[in-house]
PDB file of C-alpha atoms in Angstrom:
ATOM      1  CA  MET D 182     -93.770  16.301  68.450  1.00 40.00           C
ATOM      2  CA  LEU D 183     -90.290  17.461  68.970  1.00 39.00           C
ATOM      3  CA  SER D 184     -89.030  19.679  66.405  1.00 38.00           C
ATOM      4  CA  THR D 185     -85.869  18.503  64.373  1.00 35.00           C
ATOM      5  CA  ALA D 186     -83.494  20.403  65.912  1.00 34.00           C
ATOM      6  CA  THR D 187     -84.210  19.740  69.781  1.00 35.00           C
ATOM      7  CA  ARG D 188     -84.796  15.693  68.832  1.00 39.00           C
ATOM      8  CA  TYR D 189     -81.429  16.669  67.434  1.00 34.00           C
ATOM      9  CA  HIS D 190     -79.843  19.029  70.339  1.00 33.00           C
ATOM     10  CA  ARG D 191     -81.007  16.286  73.728  1.00 40.00           C
ATOM     11  CA  THR D 192     -79.932  13.376  71.895  1.00 39.00           C
ATOM     12  CA  ALA D 193     -76.792  14.325  71.442  1.00 37.00           C
ATOM     13  CA  ALA D 194     -76.538  15.705  74.598  1.00 35.00           C
ATOM     14  CA  ARG D 195     -77.657  13.048  76.305  1.00 41.00           C
ATOM     15  CA  PHE D 196     -75.072  10.769  74.107  1.00 37.00           C
ATOM     16  CA  LEU D 197     -71.917  13.192  75.418  1.00 33.00           C
ATOM     17  CA  LEU D 198     -73.518  12.884  79.142  1.00 33.00           C
ATOM     18  CA  ASN D 199     -72.523   9.277  79.123  1.00 38.00           C
ATOM     19  CA  SER D 200     -70.004   9.099  77.209  1.00 34.00           C
ATOM     20  CA  LEU D 201     -67.843  12.249  79.652  1.00 30.00           C
ATOM     21  CA  SER D 202     -69.800   9.821  82.677  1.00 34.00           C
ATOM     22  CA  GLN D 203     -68.912   6.581  81.691  1.00 34.00           C
ATOM     23  CA  LYS D 204     -71.724   5.018  83.149  1.00 38.00           C
ATOM     24  CA  PRO D 205     -74.022   2.159  82.811  1.00 40.00           C
ATOM     25  CA  VAL D 206     -76.691   3.665  80.863  1.00 42.00           C
ATOM     26  CA  ASP D 207     -80.242   2.906  82.655  1.00 48.00           C
ATOM     27  CA  ALA D 208     -81.497   0.305  80.465  1.00 47.00           C
ATOM     28  CA  ALA D 209     -84.548   0.610  81.650  1.00 50.00           C
ATOM     29  CA  ALA D 210     -85.110   4.104  81.698  1.00 48.00           C
ATOM     30  CA  THR D 211     -83.902   4.649  77.966  1.00 44.00           C
ATOM     31  CA  ARG D 212     -86.257   1.912  77.169  1.00 48.00           C
ATOM     32  CA  SER D 213     -88.840   3.434  78.385  1.00 49.00           C
ATOM     33  CA  SER D 214     -87.982   7.324  77.153  1.00 48.00           C
ATOM     34  CA  ILE D 215     -88.052   4.696  73.417  1.00 47.00           C
ATOM     35  CA  ALA D 216     -91.136   3.679  73.551  1.00 48.00           C
ATOM     36  CA  ALA D 217     -92.326   7.117  74.390  1.00 48.00           C
ATOM     37  CA  ARG D 218     -90.750   8.284  71.080  1.00 49.00           C
ATOM     38  CA  ALA D 219     -91.991   5.289  69.462  1.00 43.00           C
ATOM     39  CA  GLN D 220     -95.364   6.685  70.047  1.00 46.00           C
ATOM     40  CA  MET D 221     -95.387   9.728  68.739  1.00 43.00           C
ATOM     41  CA  ALA D 222     -93.506   8.324  65.470  1.00 41.00           C
ATOM     42  CA  ALA D 223     -96.577   6.163  65.189  1.00 40.00           C
ATOM     43  CA  ALA D 224     -98.445   8.937  63.173  1.00 39.00           C
ATOM     44  CA  SER D 225     -95.363   9.105  60.654  1.00 37.00           C
ATOM     45  CA  SER D 226     -95.131   5.319  60.527  1.00 42.00           C
ATOM     46  CA  THR D 227     -93.182   3.853  57.742  1.00 44.00           C
ATOM     47  CA  TRP D 228     -94.202   0.750  58.048  1.00 47.00           C
ATOM     48  CA  ALA D 229     -95.723   0.539  54.172  1.00 56.00           C
ATOM     49  CA  GLY D 230     -93.221   2.969  52.804  1.00 58.00           C
ATOM     50  CA  THR D 231     -95.728   3.122  49.800  1.00 61.00           C
ATOM     51  CA  GLY D 232     -96.076   6.702  48.034  1.00 64.00           C
ATOM     52  CA  LEU D 233     -93.068   7.999  50.080  1.00 63.00           C
ATOM     53  CA  SER D 234     -89.814  10.092  49.022  1.00 63.00           C
ATOM     54  CA  GLN D 235     -86.795   9.593  50.157  1.00 61.00           C
ATOM     55  CA  GLN D 236     -86.287  13.115  52.161  1.00 64.00           C
ATOM     56  CA  ASP D 237     -89.446  12.100  53.426  1.00 65.00           C
ATOM     57  CA  PHE D 238     -88.022   8.259  54.822  1.00 65.00           C
ATOM     58  CA  MET D 239     -85.768  11.068  56.114  1.00 67.00           C
ATOM     59  CA  GLN D 240     -88.143  13.122  58.304  1.00 61.00           C
ATOM     60  CA  ARG D 241     -89.958   9.495  59.553  1.00 79.00           C
ATOM     61  CA  ASP D 242     -88.068   7.443  60.240  1.00 87.00           C
ATOM     62  CA  GLU D 243     -87.068   7.098  63.692  1.00 94.00           C
ATOM     63  CA  CYS D 244     -83.822   5.224  63.871  1.00 96.00           C
ATOM     64  CA  LEU D 245     -81.982   3.862  67.669  1.00 98.00           C
ATOM     65  CA  VAL D 246     -79.105   6.044  69.011  1.00 98.00           C
ATOM     66  CA  VAL D 247     -76.868   3.699  70.642  1.00 98.00           C
ATOM     67  CA  ASP D 248     -73.323   4.351  72.328  1.00 98.00           C
ATOM     68  CA  GLU D 249     -69.850   2.186  71.067  1.00 97.00           C
ATOM     69  CA  THR D 250     -70.721  -0.365  72.974  1.00 98.00           C
ATOM     70  CA  ASP D 251     -73.692  -0.885  71.389  1.00 98.00           C
ATOM     71  CA  THR D 252     -76.382   0.521  73.784  1.00 98.00           C
ATOM     72  CA  LEU D 253     -79.975   1.818  73.189  1.00 97.00           C
ATOM     73  CA  VAL D 254     -79.326   5.846  74.519  1.00 97.00           C
ATOM     74  CA  GLY D 255     -82.173   7.460  72.559  1.00 96.00           C
ATOM     75  CA  THR D 256     -83.828   7.915  68.783  1.00 95.00           C
ATOM     76  CA  SER D 257     -83.029  10.493  65.865  1.00 94.00           C
ATOM     77  CA  ASN D 258     -84.990  10.610  62.355  1.00 92.00           C
ATOM     78  CA  LYS D 259     -82.361   9.480  59.607  1.00 91.00           C
ATOM     79  CA  HIS D 260     -81.934  12.774  58.369  1.00 92.00           C
ATOM     80  CA  ASP D 261     -79.395  13.700  61.205  1.00 93.00           C
ATOM     81  CA  CYS D 262     -78.605  10.295  62.184  1.00 96.00           C
ATOM     82  CA  HIS D 263     -76.732  10.504  58.513  1.00 94.00           C
ATOM     83  CA  ARG D 264     -75.400  14.357  58.349  1.00 95.00           C
ATOM     84  CA  PHE D 265     -71.440  14.690  58.876  1.00 96.00           C
ATOM     85  CA  THR D 266     -71.236  17.644  59.478  1.00 94.00           C
ATOM     86  CA  PRO D 267     -68.767  20.465  61.688  1.00 93.00           C
ATOM     87  CA  ALA D 268     -70.754  19.461  65.120  1.00 92.00           C
ATOM     88  CA  GLN D 269     -70.981  16.455  64.138  1.00 93.00           C
ATOM     89  CA  PRO D 270     -68.294  15.106  61.782  1.00 95.00           C
ATOM     90  CA  ARG D 271     -69.574  10.984  62.160  1.00 96.00           C
ATOM     91  CA  GLY D 272     -73.579  12.290  62.638  1.00 96.00           C
ATOM     92  CA  LEU D 273     -74.676   9.240  64.969  1.00 97.00           C
ATOM     93  CA  LEU D 274     -74.371   5.875  65.648  1.00 98.00           C
ATOM     94  CA  HIS D 275     -77.324   3.575  65.008  1.00 98.00           C
ATOM     95  CA  ARG D 276     -77.995   0.385  64.568  1.00 98.00           C
ATOM     96  CA  ALA D 277     -78.404  -0.603  60.997  1.00 98.00           C
ATOM     97  CA  PHE D 278     -79.272  -4.710  59.371  1.00 98.00           C
ATOM     98  CA  SER D 279     -77.354  -6.119  56.311  1.00 98.00           C
ATOM     99  CA  VAL D 280     -79.217  -9.325  55.166  1.00 98.00           C
ATOM    100  CA  PHE D 281     -77.497 -11.374  52.722  1.00 98.00           C
ATOM    101  CA  LEU D 282     -80.105 -13.228  51.274  1.00 98.00           C
ATOM    102  CA  PHE D 283     -79.011 -17.232  49.485  1.00 98.00           C
ATOM    103  CA  SER D 284     -80.848 -18.851  46.784  1.00 98.00           C
ATOM    104  CA  PRO D 285     -81.894 -22.334  47.159  1.00 97.00           C
ATOM    105  CA  ASP D 286     -78.921 -24.049  45.361  1.00 97.00           C
ATOM    106  CA  GLY D 287     -76.611 -21.098  46.962  1.00 98.00           C
ATOM    107  CA  ARG D 288     -76.048 -18.103  45.282  1.00 98.00           C
ATOM    108  CA  LEU D 289     -75.726 -14.232  47.066  1.00 98.00           C
ATOM    109  CA  LEU D 290     -78.690 -11.707  45.518  1.00 98.00           C
ATOM    110  CA  LEU D 291     -77.102  -8.425  45.061  1.00 98.00           C
ATOM    111  CA  GLN D 292     -79.051  -5.495  44.858  1.00 98.00           C
ATOM    112  CA  GLN D 293     -77.912  -1.770  43.211  1.00 98.00           C
ATOM    113  CA  ARG D 294     -78.664   0.957  45.445  1.00 98.00           C
ATOM    114  CA  ALA D 295     -80.494   3.332  43.556  1.00 96.00           C
ATOM    115  CA  ALA D 296     -79.500   6.921  42.260  1.00 96.00           C
ATOM    116  CA  SER D 297     -82.029   8.479  43.612  1.00 92.00           C
ATOM    117  CA  LYS D 298     -81.138   7.675  47.415  1.00 94.00           C
ATOM    118  CA  VAL D 299     -79.876  10.349  49.456  1.00 92.00           C
ATOM    119  CA  THR D 300     -76.163   8.287  50.769  1.00 95.00           C
ATOM    120  CA  PHE D 301     -74.068   5.339  48.758  1.00 96.00           C
ATOM    121  CA  PRO D 302     -76.379   5.848  45.703  1.00 97.00           C
ATOM    122  CA  SER D 303     -76.247   3.615  42.499  1.00 97.00           C
ATOM    123  CA  VAL D 304     -73.323   0.994  44.740  1.00 98.00           C
ATOM    124  CA  TRP D 305     -73.905  -2.453  44.870  1.00 98.00           C
ATOM    125  CA  THR D 306     -74.225  -4.094  47.995  1.00 98.00           C
ATOM    126  CA  ASN D 307     -75.991  -7.308  49.627  1.00 98.00           C
ATOM    127  CA  THR D 308     -79.625  -8.227  49.408  1.00 98.00           C
ATOM    128  CA  CYS D 309     -80.607  -5.553  52.107  1.00 98.00           C
ATOM    129  CA  CYS D 310     -79.067  -3.050  54.585  1.00 97.00           C
ATOM    130  CA  SER D 311     -82.070  -0.673  56.027  1.00 97.00           C
ATOM    131  CA  HIS D 312     -82.365   0.185  60.029  1.00 97.00           C
ATOM    132  CA  PRO D 313     -84.954  -0.945  62.738  1.00 98.00           C
ATOM    133  CA  LEU D 314     -86.908   1.946  63.711  1.00 96.00           C
ATOM    134  CA  ALA D 315     -88.508   2.954  66.921  1.00 95.00           C
ATOM    135  CA  GLY D 316     -92.146   3.070  66.438  1.00 91.00           C
ATOM    136  CA  GLN D 317     -92.901  -0.387  63.621  1.00 93.00           C
ATOM    137  CA  GLN D 318     -95.452  -3.474  64.311  1.00 93.00           C
ATOM    138  CA  PRO D 319     -94.338  -5.240  64.427  1.00 94.00           C
ATOM    139  CA  ASP D 320     -91.994  -2.898  68.252  1.00 96.00           C
ATOM    140  CA  GLU D 321     -87.872  -3.316  66.331  1.00 97.00           C
ATOM    141  CA  VAL D 322     -86.396  -2.300  69.253  1.00 97.00           C
ATOM    142  CA  ASP D 323     -84.033  -5.462  70.454  1.00 98.00           C
ATOM    143  CA  SER D 324     -83.267  -5.666  74.273  1.00 97.00           C
ATOM    144  CA  PRO D 325     -79.433  -6.772  75.918  1.00 97.00           C
ATOM    145  CA  THR D 326     -81.457 -10.324  76.626  1.00 98.00           C
ATOM    146  CA  GLN D 327     -82.754 -10.240  72.824  1.00 98.00           C
ATOM    147  CA  ILE D 328     -78.883  -9.713  71.898  1.00 98.00           C
ATOM    148  CA  ALA D 329     -77.244 -12.126  74.164  1.00 97.00           C
ATOM    149  CA  ASP D 330     -79.345 -15.084  73.055  1.00 97.00           C
ATOM    150  CA  GLY D 331     -79.209 -14.438  69.510  1.00 97.00           C
ATOM    151  CA  SER D 332     -83.270 -14.405  68.975  1.00 98.00           C
ATOM    152  CA  VAL D 333     -83.321 -10.271  67.823  1.00 98.00           C
ATOM    153  CA  PRO D 334     -86.666 -10.563  66.542  1.00 98.00           C
ATOM    154  CA  GLY D 335     -86.760  -6.405  66.235  1.00 98.00           C
ATOM    155  CA  VAL D 336     -83.672  -6.954  63.681  1.00 98.00           C
ATOM    156  CA  LYS D 337     -85.977  -9.630  62.239  1.00 98.00           C
ATOM    157  CA  ALA D 338     -88.925  -7.900  61.557  1.00 97.00           C
ATOM    158  CA  ALA D 339     -87.048  -4.717  59.926  1.00 97.00           C
ATOM    159  CA  ALA D 340     -85.927  -7.194  57.812  1.00 98.00           C
ATOM    160  CA  VAL D 341     -88.670  -8.366  56.849  1.00 97.00           C
ATOM    161  CA  ARG D 342     -90.190  -5.109  56.813  1.00 96.00           C
ATOM    162  CA  LYS D 343     -87.850  -4.049  54.341  1.00 96.00           C
ATOM    163  CA  LEU D 344     -87.562  -6.978  51.699  1.00 98.00           C
ATOM    164  CA  GLY D 345     -90.796  -5.998  50.761  1.00 96.00           C
ATOM    165  CA  HIS D 346     -90.895  -2.526  50.706  1.00 94.00           C
ATOM    166  CA  GLU D 347     -87.229  -2.444  48.545  1.00 96.00           C
ATOM    167  CA  LEU D 348     -87.450  -5.930  46.027  1.00 98.00           C
ATOM    168  CA  GLY D 349     -91.101  -6.456  46.545  1.00 96.00           C
ATOM    169  CA  ILE D 350     -90.352  -9.989  48.220  1.00 97.00           C
ATOM    170  CA  PRO D 351     -94.314 -10.814  50.249  1.00 96.00           C
ATOM    171  CA  ALA D 352     -93.438 -11.233  54.140  1.00 94.00           C
ATOM    172  CA  GLU D 353     -94.661 -14.747  54.329  1.00 94.00           C
ATOM    173  CA  GLN D 354     -92.111 -16.344  52.199  1.00 96.00           C
ATOM    174  CA  LEU D 355     -89.374 -14.694  54.163  1.00 94.00           C
ATOM    175  CA  ARG D 356     -90.699 -15.789  58.290  1.00 93.00           C
ATOM    176  CA  ALA D 357     -89.094 -13.614  60.593  1.00 95.00           C
ATOM    177  CA  ALA D 358     -87.345 -16.819  62.817  1.00 94.00           C
ATOM    178  CA  SER D 359     -84.830 -17.822  58.982  1.00 97.00           C
ATOM    179  CA  PHE D 360     -83.771 -15.034  59.627  1.00 98.00           C
ATOM    180  CA  THR D 361     -79.579 -16.375  61.578  1.00 98.00           C
ATOM    181  CA  PHE D 362     -77.618 -13.955  63.252  1.00 98.00           C
ATOM    182  CA  LEU D 363     -74.447 -13.932  63.176  1.00 98.00           C
ATOM    183  CA  THR D 364     -72.556 -10.459  64.354  1.00 98.00           C
ATOM    184  CA  ARG D 365     -72.200  -7.113  64.391  1.00 98.00           C
ATOM    185  CA  LEU D 366     -69.662  -4.902  62.926  1.00 98.00           C
ATOM    186  CA  HIS D 367     -69.152  -0.762  64.043  1.00 98.00           C
ATOM    187  CA  TYR D 368     -67.718   1.062  60.686  1.00 98.00           C
ATOM    188  CA  CYS D 369     -68.426   4.833  59.819  1.00 98.00           C
ATOM    189  CA  ALA D 370     -67.984   6.199  56.574  1.00 97.00           C
ATOM    190  CA  GLY D 371     -68.782   9.187  54.816  1.00 96.00           C
ATOM    191  CA  ASP D 372     -69.857   9.655  51.256  1.00 96.00           C
ATOM    192  CA  THR D 373     -67.214  11.015  49.425  1.00 96.00           C
ATOM    193  CA  HIS D 374     -68.026   9.501  45.948  1.00 96.00           C
ATOM    194  CA  THR D 375     -71.109  11.414  45.805  1.00 95.00           C
ATOM    195  CA  TYR D 376     -70.322  14.453  47.704  1.00 95.00           C
ATOM    196  CA  GLY D 377     -66.523  15.268  47.382  1.00 95.00           C
ATOM    197  CA  PRO D 378     -63.878  15.475  50.112  1.00 94.00           C
ATOM    198  CA  ASP D 379     -66.288  17.285  52.584  1.00 93.00           C
ATOM    199  CA  ALA D 380     -69.006  15.335  52.974  1.00 95.00           C
ATOM    200  CA  GLU D 381     -72.091  15.859  54.058  1.00 95.00           C
ATOM    201  CA  TRP D 382     -73.901  12.687  54.475  1.00 96.00           C
ATOM    202  CA  GLY D 383     -72.780   9.093  54.660  1.00 97.00           C
ATOM    203  CA  GLU D 384     -72.915   6.076  57.726  1.00 97.00           C
ATOM    204  CA  HIS D 385     -72.143   5.493  61.125  1.00 98.00           C
ATOM    205  CA  GLU D 386     -73.904   2.307  62.661  1.00 98.00           C
ATOM    206  CA  VAL D 387     -73.379  -1.204  64.270  1.00 98.00           C
ATOM    207  CA  ASP D 388     -74.758  -3.437  61.249  1.00 98.00           C
ATOM    208  CA  TYR D 389     -76.544  -6.670  62.238  1.00 98.00           C
ATOM    209  CA  ILE D 390     -75.506  -9.320  60.055  1.00 98.00           C
ATOM    210  CA  LEU D 391     -78.488 -11.867  58.653  1.00 98.00           C
ATOM    211  CA  PHE D 392     -78.385 -14.835  56.255  1.00 98.00           C
ATOM    212  CA  VAL D 393     -81.539 -16.630  55.183  1.00 98.00           C
ATOM    213  CA  ARG D 394     -81.968 -19.175  52.567  1.00 98.00           C
ATOM    214  CA  PRO D 395     -85.734 -19.741  52.179  1.00 97.00           C
ATOM    215  CA  PRO D 396     -86.162 -23.311  50.948  1.00 95.00           C
ATOM    216  CA  GLN D 397     -88.052 -21.515  47.877  1.00 95.00           C
ATOM    217  CA  PRO D 398     -87.018 -19.028  45.244  1.00 96.00           C
ATOM    218  CA  VAL D 399     -89.220 -15.444  46.105  1.00 97.00           C
ATOM    219  CA  THR D 400     -90.936 -13.219  44.173  1.00 96.00           C
ATOM    220  CA  LEU D 401     -88.919 -10.735  43.172  1.00 98.00           C
ATOM    221  CA  ALA D 402     -90.175  -6.922  42.700  1.00 97.00           C
ATOM    222  CA  PRO D 403     -88.236  -4.124  43.227  1.00 97.00           C
ATOM    223  CA  ASN D 404     -88.707  -1.031  43.908  1.00 95.00           C
ATOM    224  CA  PRO D 405     -87.075   1.595  41.367  1.00 95.00           C
ATOM    225  CA  ASP D 406     -87.144   4.460  43.945  1.00 93.00           C
ATOM    226  CA  GLU D 407     -85.188   1.964  46.483  1.00 95.00           C
ATOM    227  CA  VAL D 408     -83.300  -0.667  43.878  1.00 97.00           C
ATOM    228  CA  ASP D 409     -81.358   0.303  40.559  1.00 97.00           C
ATOM    229  CA  ASP D 410     -80.807  -3.534  39.078  1.00 98.00           C
ATOM    230  CA  VAL D 411     -80.261  -7.253  41.663  1.00 98.00           C
ATOM    231  CA  ARG D 412     -78.295  -9.797  40.045  1.00 98.00           C
ATOM    232  CA  TYR D 413     -77.970 -13.129  41.794  1.00 98.00           C
ATOM    233  CA  VAL D 414     -74.447 -14.592  42.350  1.00 98.00           C
ATOM    234  CA  ASP D 415     -71.863 -17.527  43.057  1.00 98.00           C
ATOM    235  CA  ARG D 416     -68.207 -16.687  44.785  1.00 97.00           C
ATOM    236  CA  ALA D 417     -66.380 -16.470  41.333  1.00 97.00           C
ATOM    237  CA  GLN D 418     -69.042 -13.969  39.752  1.00 98.00           C
ATOM    238  CA  LEU D 419     -69.103 -11.891  43.300  1.00 98.00           C
ATOM    239  CA  ALA D 420     -64.780 -11.821  43.574  1.00 97.00           C
ATOM    240  CA  ALA D 421     -65.179 -10.780  39.807  1.00 98.00           C
ATOM    241  CA  MET D 422     -68.003  -7.797  39.921  1.00 98.00           C
ATOM    242  CA  MET D 423     -65.960  -7.097  42.330  1.00 97.00           C
ATOM    243  CA  ASP D 424     -61.997  -6.970  40.907  1.00 97.00           C
ATOM    244  CA  PRO D 425     -61.701  -3.819  40.084  1.00 94.00           C
ATOM    245  CA  GLY D 426     -60.979  -3.289  37.199  1.00 96.00           C
ATOM    246  CA  SER D 427     -64.908  -3.946  36.748  1.00 96.00           C
ATOM    247  CA  GLY D 428     -65.694  -0.738  36.868  1.00 95.00           C
ATOM    248  CA  LEU D 429     -68.048  -1.226  39.891  1.00 97.00           C
ATOM    249  CA  ARG D 430     -68.780   0.878  43.194  1.00 97.00           C
ATOM    250  CA  TRP D 431     -69.135  -1.030  46.187  1.00 98.00           C
ATOM    251  CA  SER D 432     -71.085   0.156  49.541  1.00 98.00           C
ATOM    252  CA  PRO D 433     -68.568   0.417  52.194  1.00 97.00           C
ATOM    253  CA  TRP D 434     -70.397  -1.516  54.632  1.00 97.00           C
ATOM    254  CA  PHE D 435     -70.225  -4.375  52.147  1.00 98.00           C
ATOM    255  CA  ARG D 436     -66.650  -4.147  51.400  1.00 97.00           C
ATOM    256  CA  ILE D 437     -65.915  -4.532  54.995  1.00 98.00           C
ATOM    257  CA  LEU D 438     -67.784  -7.613  55.010  1.00 98.00           C
ATOM    258  CA  ALA D 439     -66.934  -9.100  51.719  1.00 98.00           C
ATOM    259  CA  GLU D 440     -62.560  -8.629  52.185  1.00 97.00           C
ATOM    260  CA  ARG D 441     -62.717 -10.148  56.403  1.00 97.00           C
ATOM    261  CA  PHE D 442     -66.156 -12.382  56.049  1.00 98.00           C
ATOM    262  CA  LEU D 443     -68.056 -13.148  53.596  1.00 98.00           C
ATOM    263  CA  ASP D 444     -66.089 -16.078  51.850  1.00 97.00           C
ATOM    264  CA  ALA D 445     -65.320 -17.906  54.830  1.00 97.00           C
ATOM    265  CA  TRP D 446     -69.343 -17.774  55.935  1.00 98.00           C
ATOM    266  CA  TRP D 447     -71.053 -18.324  52.183  1.00 98.00           C
ATOM    267  CA  ALA D 448     -68.214 -21.378  52.409  1.00 97.00           C
ATOM    268  CA  ASP D 449     -69.963 -22.982  54.983  1.00 97.00           C
ATOM    269  CA  LEU D 450     -72.580 -22.146  54.024  1.00 98.00           C
ATOM    270  CA  ASP D 451     -74.964 -24.910  55.488  1.00 98.00           C
ATOM    271  CA  GLU D 452     -73.102 -24.605  58.863  1.00 98.00           C
ATOM    272  CA  THR D 453     -73.504 -21.184  59.503  1.00 98.00           C
ATOM    273  CA  LEU D 454     -77.342 -20.924  58.630  1.00 98.00           C
ATOM    274  CA  ALA D 455     -77.780 -23.835  60.749  1.00 96.00           C
ATOM    275  CA  GLY D 456     -75.806 -21.522  63.745  1.00 94.00           C
ATOM    276  CA  THR D 457     -73.404 -23.628  64.259  1.00 95.00           C
ATOM    277  CA  LYS D 458     -70.675 -21.950  62.261  1.00 96.00           C
ATOM    278  CA  HIS D 459     -69.122 -18.531  62.685  1.00 97.00           C
ATOM    279  CA  ARG D 460     -71.387 -17.342  64.800  1.00 97.00           C
ATOM    280  CA  ASP D 461     -71.226 -14.800  67.622  1.00 97.00           C
ATOM    281  CA  TYR D 462     -73.791 -12.276  69.673  1.00 97.00           C
ATOM    282  CA  GLY D 463     -70.647 -11.208  72.252  1.00 96.00           C
ATOM    283  CA  THR D 464     -68.567  -9.572  69.648  1.00 97.00           C
ATOM    284  CA  ILE D 465     -69.029  -6.055  67.444  1.00 98.00           C
ATOM    285  CA  HIS D 466     -66.096  -5.757  64.875  1.00 98.00           C
ATOM    286  CA  HIS D 467     -65.041  -2.238  65.353  1.00 98.00           C
ATOM    287  CA  ILE D 468     -63.432  -1.392  62.195  1.00 97.00           C
ATOM    288  CA  LEU D 469     -63.428   2.129  61.562  1.00 92.00           C
TER     289      LEU D 469
END
């Protein structure tokens, strides 16, 4: 297996060459390359996520590296994607997802990230935030066609996997088909609160927004290595929690979504979940 350093330099070099040439990436070749990397990653697959530390996930999770058009250009482990260094001051841009899970009566489930998280520990955020990975079954690598038609089965499979890992929600309570994909957000944020103005860790992601409202209340058994607290809130309660006077800290991706999009999506929750309003598969909102 390639060393971490070799994986990083090959991925970064390919990304740079593609950017400079401004030539379209060969999608078939890219997926073939990712499939080969996925076979290598399979030996360290984190599907169950049991018995592994945050540092284990940093080395084992193989993220999907993309360009600003969300075109796949390779893979790299979670550690390398999230490192902000002079050589890569914004890390490596990669795919992510943010789940907004609503109760049957329309309240949003929030989580407070565990204090042990490497990036943005102890902040409040939406229900679940993570990454589709190479080397997982079901496959979590979506094709351009699957993104264009809004089906994104890979991202949805990743969401089911992580909701089980982080919050203990059984997969049978959240079928992948029950998620509604809305749009994508491209953002970048260094974790300056934890690491100071020259933060060496951060997030640089194309974030897929998923809404879901199970017909029955879900079972919650939060993983203490991932989650410190959970809370269902209505719109007024969320506004109070996000008031600066509350003293609570929030993830940068959730703050962007809450301040720019969430209120309209939530106000039209039935239509949003049905995909008849606020669905925009083709747009990537670049908010940097």
